[in-house]
PDB file of C-alpha atoms in Angstrom:
ATOM      1  CA  UNK A   1     -83.150  29.944  30.377  1.00 49.00           C
ATOM      2  CA  UNK A   2     -83.297  27.515  26.937  1.00 43.00           C
ATOM      3  CA  UNK A   3     -81.418  29.304  24.662  1.00 49.00           C
ATOM      4  CA  UNK A   4     -78.566  29.932  27.578  1.00 49.00           C
ATOM      5  CA  UNK A   5     -78.454  25.896  28.017  1.00 46.00           C
ATOM      6  CA  UNK A   6     -77.955  25.822  24.047  1.00 54.00           C
ATOM      7  CA  UNK A   7     -75.165  28.227  23.769  1.00 49.00           C
ATOM      8  CA  UNK A   8     -73.772  26.155  26.772  1.00 53.00           C
ATOM      9  CA  UNK A   9     -74.357  22.465  24.742  1.00 45.00           C
ATOM     10  CA  UNK A  10     -72.614  24.274  21.604  1.00 48.00           C
ATOM     11  CA  UNK A  11     -69.132  25.560  23.269  1.00 50.00           C
ATOM     12  CA  UNK A  12     -68.706  22.066  24.841  1.00 54.00           C
ATOM     13  CA  UNK A  13     -69.626  20.483  21.499  1.00 51.00           C
ATOM     14  CA  UNK A  14     -66.695  23.273  19.800  1.00 50.00           C
ATOM     15  CA  UNK A  15     -64.287  22.517  22.911  1.00 50.00           C
ATOM     16  CA  UNK A  16     -64.055  18.931  22.270  1.00 45.00           C
ATOM     17  CA  UNK A  17     -63.897  18.966  18.305  1.00 49.00           C
ATOM     18  CA  UNK A  18     -61.079  21.341  18.695  1.00 55.00           C
ATOM     19  CA  UNK A  19     -59.120  19.397  21.567  1.00 51.00           C
ATOM     20  CA  UNK A  20     -59.491  15.883  18.957  1.00 51.00           C
ATOM     21  CA  UNK A  21     -58.063  18.324  16.263  1.00 50.00           C
ATOM     22  CA  UNK A  22     -55.537  19.415  18.464  1.00 53.00           C
ATOM     23  CA  UNK A  23     -54.310  15.965  19.359  1.00 51.00           C
ATOM     24  CA  UNK A  24     -54.500  14.881  15.255  1.00 45.00           C
ATOM     25  CA  UNK A  25     -51.993  17.657  14.941  1.00 47.00           C
ATOM     26  CA  UNK A  26     -49.867  16.333  17.522  1.00 47.00           C
ATOM     27  CA  UNK A  27     -49.614  12.692  16.638  1.00 47.00           C
ATOM     28  CA  UNK A  28     -49.253  13.586  12.677  1.00 49.00           C
ATOM     29  CA  UNK A  29     -46.086  16.287  14.083  1.00 47.00           C
ATOM     30  CA  UNK A  30     -44.977  13.589  16.267  1.00 45.00           C
ATOM     31  CA  UNK A  31     -44.742  10.549  13.193  1.00 43.00           C
ATOM     32  CA  UNK A  32     -43.418  13.542  10.606  1.00 46.00           C
ATOM     33  CA  UNK A  33     -40.865  14.272  13.333  1.00 48.00           C
ATOM     34  CA  UNK A  34     -40.476  10.386  13.950  1.00 48.00           C
ATOM     35  CA  UNK A  35     -39.539   9.937  10.132  1.00 48.00           C
ATOM     36  CA  UNK A  36     -37.876  12.815   9.584  1.00 51.00           C
ATOM     37  CA  UNK A  37     -35.409  11.883  12.208  1.00 51.00           C
ATOM     38  CA  UNK A  38     -35.454   8.166   9.806  1.00 51.00           C
ATOM     39  CA  UNK A  39     -34.368   9.218   7.081  1.00 46.00           C
ATOM     40  CA  UNK A  40     -31.418  11.671   7.983  1.00 52.00           C
ATOM     41  CA  UNK A  41     -30.057   8.448  10.733  1.00 45.00           C
ATOM     42  CA  UNK A  42     -30.374   6.557   7.070  1.00 45.00           C
ATOM     43  CA  UNK A  43     -28.664   9.437   5.544  1.00 45.00           C
ATOM     44  CA  UNK A  44     -25.888   9.366   7.624  1.00 46.00           C
ATOM     45  CA  UNK A  45     -25.480   6.190   7.573  1.00 43.00           C
ATOM     46  CA  UNK A  46     -25.009   5.676   3.948  1.00 45.00           C
ATOM     47  CA  UNK A  47     -23.096   8.798   3.015  1.00 47.00           C
ATOM     48  CA  UNK A  48     -20.618   7.330   5.975  1.00 51.00           C
ATOM     49  CA  UNK A  49     -18.054   5.105   4.017  1.00 59.00           C
ATOM     50  CA  UNK A  50     -16.745   1.936   5.585  1.00 71.00           C
ATOM     51  CA  UNK A  51     -14.015   2.106   8.359  1.00 88.00           C
ATOM     52  CA  UNK A  52     -10.562   1.842   6.671  1.00 93.00           C
ATOM     53  CA  UNK A  53      -8.198  -1.579   8.115  1.00 95.00           C
ATOM     54  CA  UNK A  54      -4.466  -1.370   7.460  1.00 97.00           C
ATOM     55  CA  UNK A  55      -2.966  -5.186   7.186  1.00 98.00           C
ATOM     56  CA  UNK A  56       0.778  -4.896   8.431  1.00 98.00           C
ATOM     57  CA  UNK A  57       2.209  -7.543   6.142  1.00 98.00           C
ATOM     58  CA  UNK A  58       5.703  -8.918   6.932  1.00 98.00           C
ATOM     59  CA  UNK A  59       7.013 -10.731   3.698  1.00 97.00           C
ATOM     60  CA  UNK A  60      10.661 -11.598   2.226  1.00 96.00           C
ATOM     61  CA  UNK A  61      12.769  -8.876  -0.282  1.00 94.00           C
ATOM     62  CA  UNK A  62      11.661 -11.192  -2.824  1.00 95.00           C
ATOM     63  CA  UNK A  63       8.645 -11.140  -3.193  1.00 96.00           C
ATOM     64  CA  UNK A  64       8.256  -7.538  -3.051  1.00 96.00           C
ATOM     65  CA  UNK A  65       7.316  -6.853  -6.831  1.00 95.00           C
ATOM     66  CA  UNK A  66       4.403  -9.471  -6.937  1.00 97.00           C
ATOM     67  CA  UNK A  67       2.767  -8.140  -3.998  1.00 98.00           C
ATOM     68  CA  UNK A  68       2.692  -4.617  -5.018  1.00 97.00           C
ATOM     69  CA  UNK A  69       1.078  -5.196  -8.036  1.00 97.00           C
ATOM     70  CA  UNK A  70      -1.194  -7.610  -5.975  1.00 98.00           C
ATOM     71  CA  UNK A  71      -1.800  -4.990  -4.305  1.00 98.00           C
ATOM     72  CA  UNK A  72      -3.204  -2.125  -6.658  1.00 97.00           C
ATOM     73  CA  UNK A  73      -5.755  -5.113  -7.806  1.00 97.00           C
ATOM     74  CA  UNK A  74      -6.415  -6.659  -3.903  1.00 98.00           C
ATOM     75  CA  UNK A  75      -7.405  -2.660  -2.984  1.00 97.00           C
ATOM     76  CA  UNK A  76      -9.455  -1.823  -5.763  1.00 97.00           C
ATOM     77  CA  UNK A  77     -11.787  -4.604  -5.347  1.00 96.00           C
ATOM     78  CA  UNK A  78     -12.261  -3.407  -1.051  1.00 96.00           C
ATOM     79  CA  UNK A  79     -11.579   0.063  -0.307  1.00 95.00           C
ATOM     80  CA  UNK A  80     -11.512  -0.382   2.980  1.00 96.00           C
ATOM     81  CA  UNK A  81      -8.405  -2.516   3.257  1.00 97.00           C
ATOM     82  CA  UNK A  82      -5.180  -1.219   2.799  1.00 97.00           C
ATOM     83  CA  UNK A  83      -2.091  -3.051   3.012  1.00 98.00           C
ATOM     84  CA  UNK A  84       1.098  -2.427   4.505  1.00 98.00           C
ATOM     85  CA  UNK A  85       4.472  -4.182   3.444  1.00 98.00           C
ATOM     86  CA  UNK A  86       7.151  -4.180   5.627  1.00 97.00           C
ATOM     87  CA  UNK A  87      10.427  -6.056   3.249  1.00 97.00           C
ATOM     88  CA  UNK A  88      13.082  -7.787   4.934  1.00 95.00           C
ATOM     89  CA  UNK A  89      15.018 -11.336   5.366  1.00 95.00           C
ATOM     90  CA  UNK A  90      12.688 -13.442   6.035  1.00 96.00           C
ATOM     91  CA  UNK A  91      15.069 -14.509   9.545  1.00 95.00           C
ATOM     92  CA  UNK A  92      14.574 -10.768  10.158  1.00 95.00           C
ATOM     93  CA  UNK A  93      10.694 -10.423   9.856  1.00 97.00           C
ATOM     94  CA  UNK A  94      10.588 -14.039  11.883  1.00 98.00           C
ATOM     95  CA  UNK A  95      12.528 -12.181  15.044  1.00 97.00           C
ATOM     96  CA  UNK A  96      10.466  -8.766  14.803  1.00 97.00           C
ATOM     97  CA  UNK A  97       6.792 -10.837  14.690  1.00 98.00           C
ATOM     98  CA  UNK A  98       9.004 -12.768  17.960  1.00 98.00           C
ATOM     99  CA  UNK A  99       9.551  -9.837  20.037  1.00 97.00           C
ATOM    100  CA  UNK A 100       5.635  -8.910  19.312  1.00 95.00           C
ATOM    101  CA  UNK A 101       6.398  -6.376  16.081  1.00 96.00           C
ATOM    102  CA  UNK A 102       2.975  -5.326  14.505  1.00 95.00           C
ATOM    103  CA  UNK A 103       2.248  -8.299  11.805  1.00 97.00           C
ATOM    104  CA  UNK A 104      -1.016  -9.131  10.814  1.00 98.00           C
ATOM    105  CA  UNK A 105       0.640 -11.888   7.999  1.00 98.00           C
ATOM    106  CA  UNK A 106       3.682 -13.440   7.402  1.00 98.00           C
ATOM    107  CA  UNK A 107       5.110 -14.404   4.211  1.00 98.00           C
ATOM    108  CA  UNK A 108       8.639 -15.981   3.933  1.00 97.00           C
ATOM    109  CA  UNK A 109      11.195 -17.121   1.685  1.00 96.00           C
ATOM    110  CA  UNK A 110      12.359 -20.611   3.977  1.00 95.00           C
ATOM    111  CA  UNK A 111       9.732 -22.815   5.567  1.00 95.00           C
ATOM    112  CA  UNK A 112      12.013 -23.012   8.499  1.00 95.00           C
ATOM    113  CA  UNK A 113      11.626 -19.385   9.629  1.00 97.00           C
ATOM    114  CA  UNK A 114       7.507 -20.017   9.189  1.00 98.00           C
ATOM    115  CA  UNK A 115       7.823 -23.462  11.344  1.00 97.00           C
ATOM    116  CA  UNK A 116       9.785 -21.165  13.946  1.00 97.00           C
ATOM    117  CA  UNK A 117       6.768 -19.356  14.589  1.00 98.00           C
ATOM    118  CA  UNK A 118       4.218 -22.428  14.500  1.00 98.00           C
ATOM    119  CA  UNK A 119       6.437 -23.823  16.930  1.00 97.00           C
ATOM    120  CA  UNK A 120       5.962 -20.231  19.319  1.00 97.00           C
ATOM    121  CA  UNK A 121       2.453 -20.802  18.485  1.00 97.00           C
ATOM    122  CA  UNK A 122       2.873 -17.604  17.282  1.00 98.00           C
ATOM    123  CA  UNK A 123       1.295 -18.494  14.490  1.00 98.00           C
ATOM    124  CA  UNK A 124      -1.481 -21.284  14.000  1.00 95.00           C
ATOM    125  CA  UNK A 125      -0.433 -24.253  12.367  1.00 95.00           C
ATOM    126  CA  UNK A 126      -4.412 -24.709  10.529  1.00 96.00           C
ATOM    127  CA  UNK A 127      -3.685 -20.667   9.445  1.00 96.00           C
ATOM    128  CA  UNK A 128      -0.462 -21.714   7.108  1.00 97.00           C
ATOM    129  CA  UNK A 129       0.769 -23.096   4.153  1.00 96.00           C
ATOM    130  CA  UNK A 130       3.291 -23.636   1.587  1.00 96.00           C
ATOM    131  CA  UNK A 131       2.360 -21.748  -1.182  1.00 97.00           C
ATOM    132  CA  UNK A 132       5.288 -20.660  -3.606  1.00 98.00           C
ATOM    133  CA  UNK A 133       8.521 -22.325  -5.028  1.00 97.00           C
ATOM    134  CA  UNK A 134      11.843 -20.501  -6.450  1.00 97.00           C
ATOM    135  CA  UNK A 135      15.461 -20.997  -7.953  1.00 96.00           C
ATOM    136  CA  UNK A 136      18.657 -20.065  -7.169  1.00 97.00           C
ATOM    137  CA  UNK A 137      20.534 -17.952  -9.733  1.00 97.00           C
ATOM    138  CA  UNK A 138      24.065 -16.000 -10.213  1.00 97.00           C
ATOM    139  CA  UNK A 139      23.597 -12.947 -11.418  1.00 97.00           C
ATOM    140  CA  UNK A 140      26.279 -10.269 -13.195  1.00 96.00           C
ATOM    141  CA  UNK A 141      26.690  -6.927 -14.307  1.00 93.00           C
ATOM    142  CA  UNK A 142      24.149  -6.889 -17.811  1.00 91.00           C
ATOM    143  CA  UNK A 143      27.296  -5.089 -19.689  1.00 84.00           C
ATOM    144  CA  UNK A 144      29.930  -6.529 -17.836  1.00 76.00           C
ATOM    145  CA  UNK A 145      33.313  -8.456 -18.314  1.00 80.00           C
ATOM    146  CA  UNK A 146      33.650 -10.554 -16.367  1.00 84.00           C
ATOM    147  CA  UNK A 147      33.302 -14.060 -17.720  1.00 86.00           C
ATOM    148  CA  UNK A 148      31.186 -16.268 -15.796  1.00 93.00           C
ATOM    149  CA  UNK A 149      29.237 -19.018 -17.159  1.00 94.00           C
ATOM    150  CA  UNK A 150      29.449 -22.135 -14.287  1.00 95.00           C
ATOM    151  CA  UNK A 151      30.050 -22.101 -10.462  1.00 96.00           C
ATOM    152  CA  UNK A 152      33.498 -22.956 -11.635  1.00 95.00           C
ATOM    153  CA  UNK A 153      34.222 -19.913 -12.651  1.00 96.00           C
ATOM    154  CA  UNK A 154      33.688 -17.978  -9.323  1.00 97.00           C
ATOM    155  CA  UNK A 155      37.329 -19.118  -8.609  1.00 96.00           C
ATOM    156  CA  UNK A 156      38.561 -17.178 -11.244  1.00 94.00           C
ATOM    157  CA  UNK A 157      40.957 -14.542 -10.271  1.00 93.00           C
ATOM    158  CA  UNK A 158      38.502 -11.752 -12.659  1.00 92.00           C
ATOM    159  CA  UNK A 159      36.103 -12.617  -9.934  1.00 95.00           C
ATOM    160  CA  UNK A 160      36.963 -10.255  -7.164  1.00 95.00           C
ATOM    161  CA  UNK A 161      33.844  -9.617  -4.945  1.00 96.00           C
ATOM    162  CA  UNK A 162      31.114 -12.215  -4.424  1.00 97.00           C
ATOM    163  CA  UNK A 163      27.642 -10.853  -3.322  1.00 98.00           C
ATOM    164  CA  UNK A 164      25.231 -12.734  -0.322  1.00 97.00           C
ATOM    165  CA  UNK A 165      22.799 -12.650   1.799  1.00 97.00           C
ATOM    166  CA  UNK A 166      23.804 -13.160   4.946  1.00 97.00           C
ATOM    167  CA  UNK A 167      23.034 -17.050   5.657  1.00 96.00           C
ATOM    168  CA  UNK A 168      22.089 -16.365   8.972  1.00 95.00           C
ATOM    169  CA  UNK A 169      18.944 -14.582   8.101  1.00 94.00           C
ATOM    170  CA  UNK A 170      18.826 -14.406   4.240  1.00 96.00           C
ATOM    171  CA  UNK A 171      17.540 -17.467   3.197  1.00 96.00           C
ATOM    172  CA  UNK A 172      19.188 -17.268  -0.804  1.00 96.00           C
ATOM    173  CA  UNK A 173      21.870 -16.958   1.516  1.00 97.00           C
ATOM    174  CA  UNK A 174      21.547 -19.717   3.294  1.00 96.00           C
ATOM    175  CA  UNK A 175      20.113 -21.560  -0.191  1.00 97.00           C
ATOM    176  CA  UNK A 176      23.984 -20.671  -1.546  1.00 97.00           C
ATOM    177  CA  UNK A 177      26.364 -21.463   1.080  1.00 97.00           C
ATOM    178  CA  UNK A 178      24.237 -24.618   1.417  1.00 98.00           C
ATOM    179  CA  UNK A 179      25.358 -25.168  -2.331  1.00 97.00           C
ATOM    180  CA  UNK A 180      28.973 -24.090  -2.625  1.00 98.00           C
ATOM    181  CA  UNK A 181      29.237 -26.463   0.631  1.00 98.00           C
ATOM    182  CA  UNK A 182      27.916 -29.349  -1.561  1.00 97.00           C
ATOM    183  CA  UNK A 183      30.014 -28.556  -4.193  1.00 97.00           C
ATOM    184  CA  UNK A 184      33.708 -27.597  -2.113  1.00 97.00           C
ATOM    185  CA  UNK A 185      34.008 -24.482  -2.840  1.00 97.00           C
ATOM    186  CA  UNK A 186      32.129 -22.383   0.393  1.00 97.00           C
ATOM    187  CA  UNK A 187      35.838 -22.520   1.990  1.00 96.00           C
ATOM    188  CA  UNK A 188      37.823 -21.457  -1.094  1.00 96.00           C
ATOM    189  CA  UNK A 189      35.507 -18.398  -1.742  1.00 97.00           C
ATOM    190  CA  UNK A 190      35.243 -16.976   1.754  1.00 94.00           C
ATOM    191  CA  UNK A 191      38.103 -14.086   0.817  1.00 95.00           C
ATOM    192  CA  UNK A 192      35.715 -12.859  -2.064  1.00 97.00           C
ATOM    193  CA  UNK A 193      32.589 -12.944  -0.136  1.00 97.00           C
ATOM    194  CA  UNK A 194      30.767  -9.754   0.143  1.00 97.00           C
ATOM    195  CA  UNK A 195      26.844  -9.823   2.556  1.00 97.00           C
ATOM    196  CA  UNK A 196      23.862  -8.416   1.267  1.00 97.00           C
ATOM    197  CA  UNK A 197      21.051  -7.486   4.566  1.00 95.00           C
ATOM    198  CA  UNK A 198      18.944  -9.403   1.755  1.00 95.00           C
ATOM    199  CA  UNK A 199      18.198 -10.570  -1.363  1.00 95.00           C
ATOM    200  CA  UNK A 200      17.668  -7.287  -3.194  1.00 94.00           C
ATOM    201  CA  UNK A 201      20.690  -5.497  -1.266  1.00 96.00           C
ATOM    202  CA  UNK A 202      22.983  -8.476  -3.129  1.00 97.00           C
ATOM    203  CA  UNK A 203      21.011  -7.319  -6.340  1.00 97.00           C
ATOM    204  CA  UNK A 204      22.073  -3.789  -5.872  1.00 96.00           C
ATOM    205  CA  UNK A 205      25.596  -4.587  -5.071  1.00 97.00           C
ATOM    206  CA  UNK A 206      26.091  -6.634  -8.701  1.00 97.00           C
ATOM    207  CA  UNK A 207      23.400  -3.093 -10.139  1.00 96.00           C
ATOM    208  CA  UNK A 208      26.085  -0.853  -8.989  1.00 95.00           C
ATOM    209  CA  UNK A 209      29.240  -2.915  -9.244  1.00 93.00           C
ATOM    210  CA  UNK A 210      30.159  -3.097  -6.167  1.00 94.00           C
ATOM    211  CA  UNK A 211      30.064  -7.213  -6.528  1.00 96.00           C
ATOM    212  CA  UNK A 212      30.767  -8.793  -9.930  1.00 96.00           C
ATOM    213  CA  UNK A 213      28.377 -11.861  -8.926  1.00 97.00           C
ATOM    214  CA  UNK A 214      25.314 -12.010  -6.616  1.00 97.00           C
ATOM    215  CA  UNK A 215      23.471 -15.171  -5.372  1.00 98.00           C
ATOM    216  CA  UNK A 216      20.310 -14.455  -5.696  1.00 97.00           C
ATOM    217  CA  UNK A 217      16.046 -15.849  -6.252  1.00 96.00           C
ATOM    218  CA  UNK A 218      15.589 -16.187 -10.135  1.00 94.00           C
ATOM    219  CA  UNK A 219      12.557 -13.847  -9.569  1.00 95.00           C
ATOM    220  CA  UNK A 220      15.350 -11.033  -8.396  1.00 93.00           C
ATOM    221  CA  UNK A 221      17.316 -11.573 -11.440  1.00 93.00           C
ATOM    222  CA  UNK A 222      14.112 -10.965 -13.739  1.00 92.00           C
ATOM    223  CA  UNK A 223      13.175  -7.889 -12.446  1.00 91.00           C
ATOM    224  CA  UNK A 224      16.768  -5.367 -13.340  1.00 93.00           C
ATOM    225  CA  UNK A 225      18.028  -5.118 -16.827  1.00 93.00           C
ATOM    226  CA  UNK A 226      21.016  -4.069 -14.789  1.00 95.00           C
ATOM    227  CA  UNK A 227      22.070  -7.689 -14.732  1.00 95.00           C
ATOM    228  CA  UNK A 228      21.589 -11.163 -16.160  1.00 94.00           C
ATOM    229  CA  UNK A 229      21.755 -14.481 -15.298  1.00 95.00           C
ATOM    230  CA  UNK A 230      25.355 -16.109 -15.812  1.00 95.00           C
ATOM    231  CA  UNK A 231      23.738 -19.367 -14.917  1.00 96.00           C
ATOM    232  CA  UNK A 232      21.492 -21.554 -12.090  1.00 96.00           C
ATOM    233  CA  UNK A 233      22.805 -23.098  -9.400  1.00 96.00           C
ATOM    234  CA  UNK A 234      21.766 -26.922  -9.506  1.00 96.00           C
ATOM    235  CA  UNK A 235      18.453 -27.499  -7.272  1.00 95.00           C
ATOM    236  CA  UNK A 236      19.832 -30.992  -6.344  1.00 97.00           C
ATOM    237  CA  UNK A 237      22.912 -29.322  -4.400  1.00 97.00           C
ATOM    238  CA  UNK A 238      20.505 -27.341  -1.876  1.00 97.00           C
ATOM    239  CA  UNK A 239      17.210 -27.791   0.051  1.00 95.00           C
ATOM    240  CA  UNK A 240      13.998 -27.355  -2.226  1.00 95.00           C
ATOM    241  CA  UNK A 241      13.077 -23.525  -1.842  1.00 96.00           C
ATOM    242  CA  UNK A 242       9.937 -23.155  -0.629  1.00 96.00           C
ATOM    243  CA  UNK A 243       7.310 -20.490   0.139  1.00 97.00           C
ATOM    244  CA  UNK A 244       4.904 -20.246   3.041  1.00 98.00           C
ATOM    245  CA  UNK A 245       2.177 -17.705   4.235  1.00 98.00           C
ATOM    246  CA  UNK A 246       0.658 -17.387   7.209  1.00 98.00           C
ATOM    247  CA  UNK A 247      -1.534 -15.812   9.622  1.00 98.00           C
ATOM    248  CA  UNK A 248      -0.145 -14.118  12.983  1.00 98.00           C
ATOM    249  CA  UNK A 249      -2.270 -15.083  15.969  1.00 97.00           C
ATOM    250  CA  UNK A 250      -1.655 -11.848  17.960  1.00 96.00           C
ATOM    251  CA  UNK A 251      -3.504 -10.035  14.567  1.00 97.00           C
ATOM    252  CA  UNK A 252      -6.584  -7.675  15.897  1.00 96.00           C
ATOM    253  CA  UNK A 253      -7.774  -7.892  12.798  1.00 96.00           C
ATOM    254  CA  UNK A 254      -8.570 -11.716  12.024  1.00 96.00           C
ATOM    255  CA  UNK A 255     -11.794 -11.364   9.799  1.00 96.00           C
ATOM    256  CA  UNK A 256      -9.719  -9.144   7.231  1.00 97.00           C
ATOM    257  CA  UNK A 257      -6.156 -11.061   7.258  1.00 97.00           C
ATOM    258  CA  UNK A 258      -7.887 -13.738   6.751  1.00 97.00           C
ATOM    259  CA  UNK A 259      -9.465 -13.214   3.560  1.00 97.00           C
ATOM    260  CA  UNK A 260      -6.165 -11.492   1.987  1.00 98.00           C
ATOM    261  CA  UNK A 261      -4.831 -14.871   3.014  1.00 98.00           C
ATOM    262  CA  UNK A 262      -7.522 -16.292   0.593  1.00 97.00           C
ATOM    263  CA  UNK A 263      -6.885 -13.528  -1.831  1.00 98.00           C
ATOM    264  CA  UNK A 264      -2.803 -15.043  -1.954  1.00 98.00           C
ATOM    265  CA  UNK A 265      -4.138 -18.731  -2.917  1.00 97.00           C
ATOM    266  CA  UNK A 266      -6.656 -17.588  -4.913  1.00 97.00           C
ATOM    267  CA  UNK A 267      -6.015 -18.174  -9.547  1.00 97.00           C
ATOM    268  CA  UNK A 268      -5.906 -14.308  -9.755  1.00 97.00           C
ATOM    269  CA  UNK A 269      -3.135 -14.264  -7.526  1.00 98.00           C
ATOM    270  CA  UNK A 270      -1.087 -17.206  -8.570  1.00 97.00           C
ATOM    271  CA  UNK A 271      -0.957 -15.833 -11.698  1.00 97.00           C
ATOM    272  CA  UNK A 272       0.775 -12.732 -10.954  1.00 97.00           C
ATOM    273  CA  UNK A 273       3.416 -14.686  -8.984  1.00 97.00           C
ATOM    274  CA  UNK A 274       3.684 -16.759 -11.798  1.00 96.00           C
ATOM    275  CA  UNK A 275       3.621 -13.654 -14.306  1.00 96.00           C
ATOM    276  CA  UNK A 276       7.303 -12.829 -11.836  1.00 95.00           C
ATOM    277  CA  UNK A 277       8.896 -15.984 -12.251  1.00 94.00           C
ATOM    278  CA  UNK A 278       7.655 -17.738  -9.199  1.00 97.00           C
ATOM    279  CA  UNK A 279       6.304 -21.628  -9.288  1.00 96.00           C
ATOM    280  CA  UNK A 280       2.891 -22.659  -7.645  1.00 96.00           C
ATOM    281  CA  UNK A 281       3.700 -26.190  -5.025  1.00 93.00           C
ATOM    282  CA  UNK A 282       0.656 -28.068  -4.764  1.00 73.00           C
TER     283      UNK A 282
END
């Protein structure tokens, strides 16, 4: 009888010990599994790159070369940002934004185009500012034989075609018209005028010989080896050339747009603009 009781007690102890051991193993397994899951989750998070944000920047055609240079530096430092530029005449870009075309930032070659968007509450007045300045110049083909050294020479018979941006939509054309009007030459030169959709097309007209003379910005003249500056236009004959920049209210990437807007005002970016012939407005 006593022997039977001892065996029963021993069995009970063994059962209790086995149950305890089983519980510990289960907890250890659960803990290990949880740790593994956390490690896998962390590893997956670390290996997943940040989502790329594409910013659409509507910019005056005269800023093409400078902005493409800036793009390389900015995207290298911000690999999650892709800059998509929409270059064109400032007036045309303004109308695109007014009609709801996607744009995160607007860089204009004239203050009036920025003001129009601010007035229509499409750009916040506190998120726009005048940044750059430029000069108006008349260019001729580098190896051309047309003798033009001043504005009066435009009236010569051997000057057949004068390229100018459409005054209603191209700021460079508007400045040129204003200058020629103030110099009492606009009406007499009408028969020679060839209009371009933006300042880069005007430059191309001269480069290809489709125009003897073209009115462009000094910065555009510096980008081409096929043209040379015949003369700079007296700045007293036209309004100061100002380039404002601003954030479009409809942007879906306000944080990223603000970062690029701020970067464009940095010394690093401004140095690039100066390299391409722009002046900095204080």
